[in-house]
């Protein structure tokens, strides 16, 4: 398991280096704009999609065909991607939080309570995004996976347009549950765990 995770880290290392300049620009923009939430969102988003990058590289070099000849269980191969994703989110948060706290400290742009609420929602969104993306990319691959993902993105947009009145009522109800939002990351982790079970089932039935 450790070797699989290290392999993925080495795979995405060059990709992360190429995005370092972009991250620096985002940090500078966030400081000047006094928008710590933007910085937190972009960094979490960037590190989250690196798990998809690792899957794409595996597909390009036919890694799965080779991996399935090794004494490694298929469940470990899938689980390594999920552990990698969580580790990347933690690394991204560790990088972003000092800058975010400094911005909030010197600008008083956002209250502490609102900041932790925003923090919880962003982390939960990252978990839910991974829970959706990883099974899709494992099932369909990088090219077909993008097509399926685009198609799925149109469905919520269509439903929001059709059910606009109900969506507004739902948002009002959701705002009343603000006190429970701090438990949202744990819900996101549970959804991610369910996603890992689905992905493992998909991968075990997949032909390479």
Coordinates of C-alpha atoms in Angstrom, one line a residue:
X1 CA 0.0 0.0 0.0
X2 CA 2.8 2.4 1.0
X3 CA 4.6 1.7 -2.3
X4 CA 1.5 2.4 -4.3
X5 CA 1.0 5.7 -2.6
X6 CA 4.7 6.7 -3.1
X7 CA 4.4 5.7 -6.8
X8 CA 1.4 8.1 -7.2
X9 CA 3.3 10.9 -5.3
X10 CA 6.2 10.5 -7.7
X11 CA 3.8 10.5 -10.6
X12 CA 2.1 13.8 -9.8
X13 CA 5.3 15.4 -8.5
X14 CA 6.1 17.0 -11.8
X15 CA 2.5 18.2 -12.2
X16 CA 2.5 19.9 -8.8
X17 CA 5.8 21.6 -9.7
X18 CA 4.2 23.0 -12.9
X19 CA 1.3 24.4 -10.9
X20 CA 3.5 26.0 -8.2
X21 CA 3.6 29.3 -10.1
X22 CA -0.2 29.3 -10.4
X23 CA -0.4 28.6 -6.6
X24 CA 1.9 31.5 -5.9
X25 CA -0.2 33.8 -8.1
X26 CA -3.4 32.7 -6.2
X27 CA -1.7 33.4 -2.9
X28 CA -0.6 36.9 -4.0
X29 CA -4.1 37.6 -5.4
X30 CA -5.8 36.4 -2.2
X31 CA -3.6 38.7 0.0
X32 CA -4.2 41.8 -2.1
X33 CA -7.9 41.0 -2.5
X34 CA -8.2 40.1 1.2
X35 CA -10.1 37.0 0.2
X36 CA -8.9 34.0 2.2
X37 CA -11.8 31.8 1.1
X38 CA -10.7 32.0 -2.5
X39 CA -7.2 30.8 -1.5
X40 CA -8.5 27.9 0.5
X41 CA -11.0 26.9 -2.2
X42 CA -8.4 26.9 -5.1
X43 CA -5.7 25.1 -3.2
X44 CA -8.1 22.4 -2.0
X45 CA -9.4 22.1 -5.5
X46 CA -6.0 21.8 -7.1
X47 CA -4.7 19.1 -4.7
X48 CA -8.0 17.2 -5.0
X49 CA -7.8 16.7 -8.8
X50 CA -4.3 15.3 -8.5
X51 CA -5.8 11.9 -7.7
X52 CA -7.5 12.1 -11.0
X53 CA -4.2 13.0 -12.6
X54 CA -2.6 9.9 -11.1
X55 CA -5.4 7.8 -12.6
X56 CA -4.9 9.4 -16.0
X57 CA -1.1 8.7 -15.9
X58 CA -1.8 5.1 -14.9
X59 CA -4.1 4.7 -17.9
X60 CA -1.6 6.2 -20.3
X61 CA 1.2 3.9 -19.3
X62 CA -1.0 0.8 -18.9
X63 CA 0.0 0.6 -15.2
X64 CA -3.1 -1.5 -14.3
X65 CA -2.1 -4.3 -16.6
X66 CA 1.2 -4.5 -14.9
X67 CA -0.1 -4.0 -11.4
X68 CA -2.5 -6.9 -11.8
X69 CA 0.5 -9.2 -12.4
X70 CA 1.9 -8.3 -9.0
X71 CA 1.0 -9.8 -5.6
X72 CA -1.2 -6.7 -4.9
X73 CA -4.9 -7.0 -4.2
X74 CA -7.2 -5.0 -6.4
X75 CA -8.8 -3.5 -3.3
X76 CA -5.4 -2.2 -2.2
X77 CA -4.9 -0.5 -5.6
X78 CA -8.2 1.3 -5.4
X79 CA -7.8 2.1 -1.7
X80 CA -4.4 3.7 -2.4
X81 CA -6.1 6.3 -4.6
X82 CA -8.5 7.3 -1.9
X83 CA -5.8 7.4 0.8
X84 CA -3.7 9.5 -1.7
X85 CA -6.6 11.9 -2.1
X86 CA -7.1 12.4 1.6
X87 CA -3.4 12.9 2.1
X88 CA -3.3 15.5 -0.7
X89 CA -6.2 17.4 0.9
X90 CA -4.4 17.4 4.3
X91 CA -1.2 18.7 2.6
X92 CA -3.1 21.3 0.7
X93 CA -4.8 22.5 3.9
X94 CA -1.5 22.5 5.7
X95 CA -0.1 24.8 3.0
X96 CA -3.1 27.1 2.8
X97 CA -4.2 27.5 6.4
X98 CA -1.2 29.7 7.5
X99 CA -1.9 32.1 4.7
X100 CA -5.6 32.0 5.3
X101 CA -5.2 32.7 9.0
X102 CA -2.7 35.6 8.4
X103 CA -5.2 37.2 5.9
X104 CA -8.0 36.9 8.4
X105 CA -5.8 38.1 11.2
X106 CA -4.8 41.4 9.6
X107 CA -7.9 42.1 7.6
X108 CA -10.7 41.0 9.9
X109 CA -12.5 40.1 6.7
X110 CA -14.3 37.1 8.1
X111 CA -15.5 36.1 11.5
X112 CA -13.9 33.0 13.1
X113 CA -17.3 31.2 13.2
X114 CA -18.0 31.9 9.6
X115 CA -14.4 30.9 8.7
X116 CA -14.8 27.4 10.3
X117 CA -18.2 27.0 8.6
X118 CA -16.6 27.8 5.2
X119 CA -13.7 25.6 6.0
X120 CA -16.0 22.6 6.8
X121 CA -18.1 23.1 3.7
X122 CA -15.0 23.3 1.4
X123 CA -13.5 20.1 2.8
X124 CA -16.9 18.4 2.6
X125 CA -17.2 19.5 -1.1
X126 CA -13.8 18.1 -1.8
X127 CA -14.7 14.7 -0.3
X128 CA -18.0 14.6 -2.2
X129 CA -16.3 15.6 -5.5
X130 CA -13.7 12.8 -5.1
X131 CA -16.5 10.4 -4.2
X132 CA -18.1 11.1 -7.5
X133 CA -15.0 11.5 -9.7
X134 CA -13.0 8.4 -8.7
X135 CA -15.7 5.8 -9.5
X136 CA -16.4 7.5 -12.8
X137 CA -12.7 7.6 -13.9
X138 CA -12.1 4.0 -12.7
X139 CA -15.1 2.8 -14.6
X140 CA -14.8 4.7 -17.9
X141 CA -11.2 5.9 -18.0
X142 CA -9.9 9.4 -18.4
X143 CA -11.4 10.2 -21.9
X144 CA -14.9 8.7 -21.5
X145 CA -14.8 9.8 -17.8
X146 CA -14.7 13.4 -18.8
X147 CA -17.6 13.0 -21.2
X148 CA -19.7 11.2 -18.5
X149 CA -18.7 13.9 -16.0
X150 CA -19.8 16.7 -18.3
X151 CA -23.1 15.0 -18.9
X152 CA -23.6 14.6 -15.1
X153 CA -22.9 18.3 -14.6
X154 CA -25.8 19.2 -16.9
X155 CA -28.3 17.2 -14.9
X156 CA -28.1 19.3 -11.7
X157 CA -28.2 22.5 -13.8
X158 CA -31.3 21.2 -15.6
X159 CA -33.0 20.2 -12.3
X160 CA -32.2 23.5 -10.7
X161 CA -33.9 25.3 -13.6
X162 CA -37.0 23.1 -13.5
X163 CA -37.3 22.9 -9.7
X164 CA -36.2 26.5 -8.9
X165 CA -38.9 27.1 -6.3
X166 CA -38.1 23.9 -4.4
X167 CA -34.4 24.6 -4.5
X168 CA -35.0 28.0 -2.9
X169 CA -37.0 26.3 -0.1
X170 CA -34.2 23.7 0.3
X171 CA -31.6 26.5 0.7
X172 CA -33.6 28.2 3.4
X173 CA -33.9 24.8 5.2
X174 CA -30.2 24.2 4.8
X175 CA -29.4 27.6 6.3
X176 CA -31.3 26.6 9.4
X177 CA -29.0 23.6 9.8
X178 CA -25.9 25.8 10.1
X179 CA -25.1 24.6 13.6
X180 CA -24.7 21.0 12.3
X181 CA -22.5 22.0 9.4
X182 CA -19.4 21.3 11.5
X183 CA -20.2 17.6 11.2
X184 CA -20.3 17.9 7.4
X185 CA -16.7 16.7 6.9
X186 CA -17.4 13.5 8.7
X187 CA -20.5 13.0 6.4
X188 CA -18.2 13.7 3.5
X189 CA -15.7 11.0 4.7
X190 CA -18.6 8.5 5.1
X191 CA -19.7 9.3 1.5
X192 CA -16.0 8.9 0.4
X193 CA -15.9 5.5 2.1
X194 CA -19.0 4.3 0.3
X195 CA -17.5 5.5 -2.9
X196 CA -14.4 3.4 -2.2
X197 CA -16.6 0.3 -1.9
X198 CA -18.3 1.1 -5.2
X199 CA -14.9 1.8 -6.9
X200 CA -13.5 -1.5 -5.6
X201 CA -16.4 -3.4 -7.0
X202 CA -16.0 -1.7 -10.3
X203 CA -12.3 -2.3 -10.5
X204 CA -12.6 -6.0 -9.6
X205 CA -15.0 -6.5 -12.5
X206 CA -12.9 -4.5 -14.9
X207 CA -11.0 -6.1 -17.8
X208 CA -7.5 -4.9 -18.5

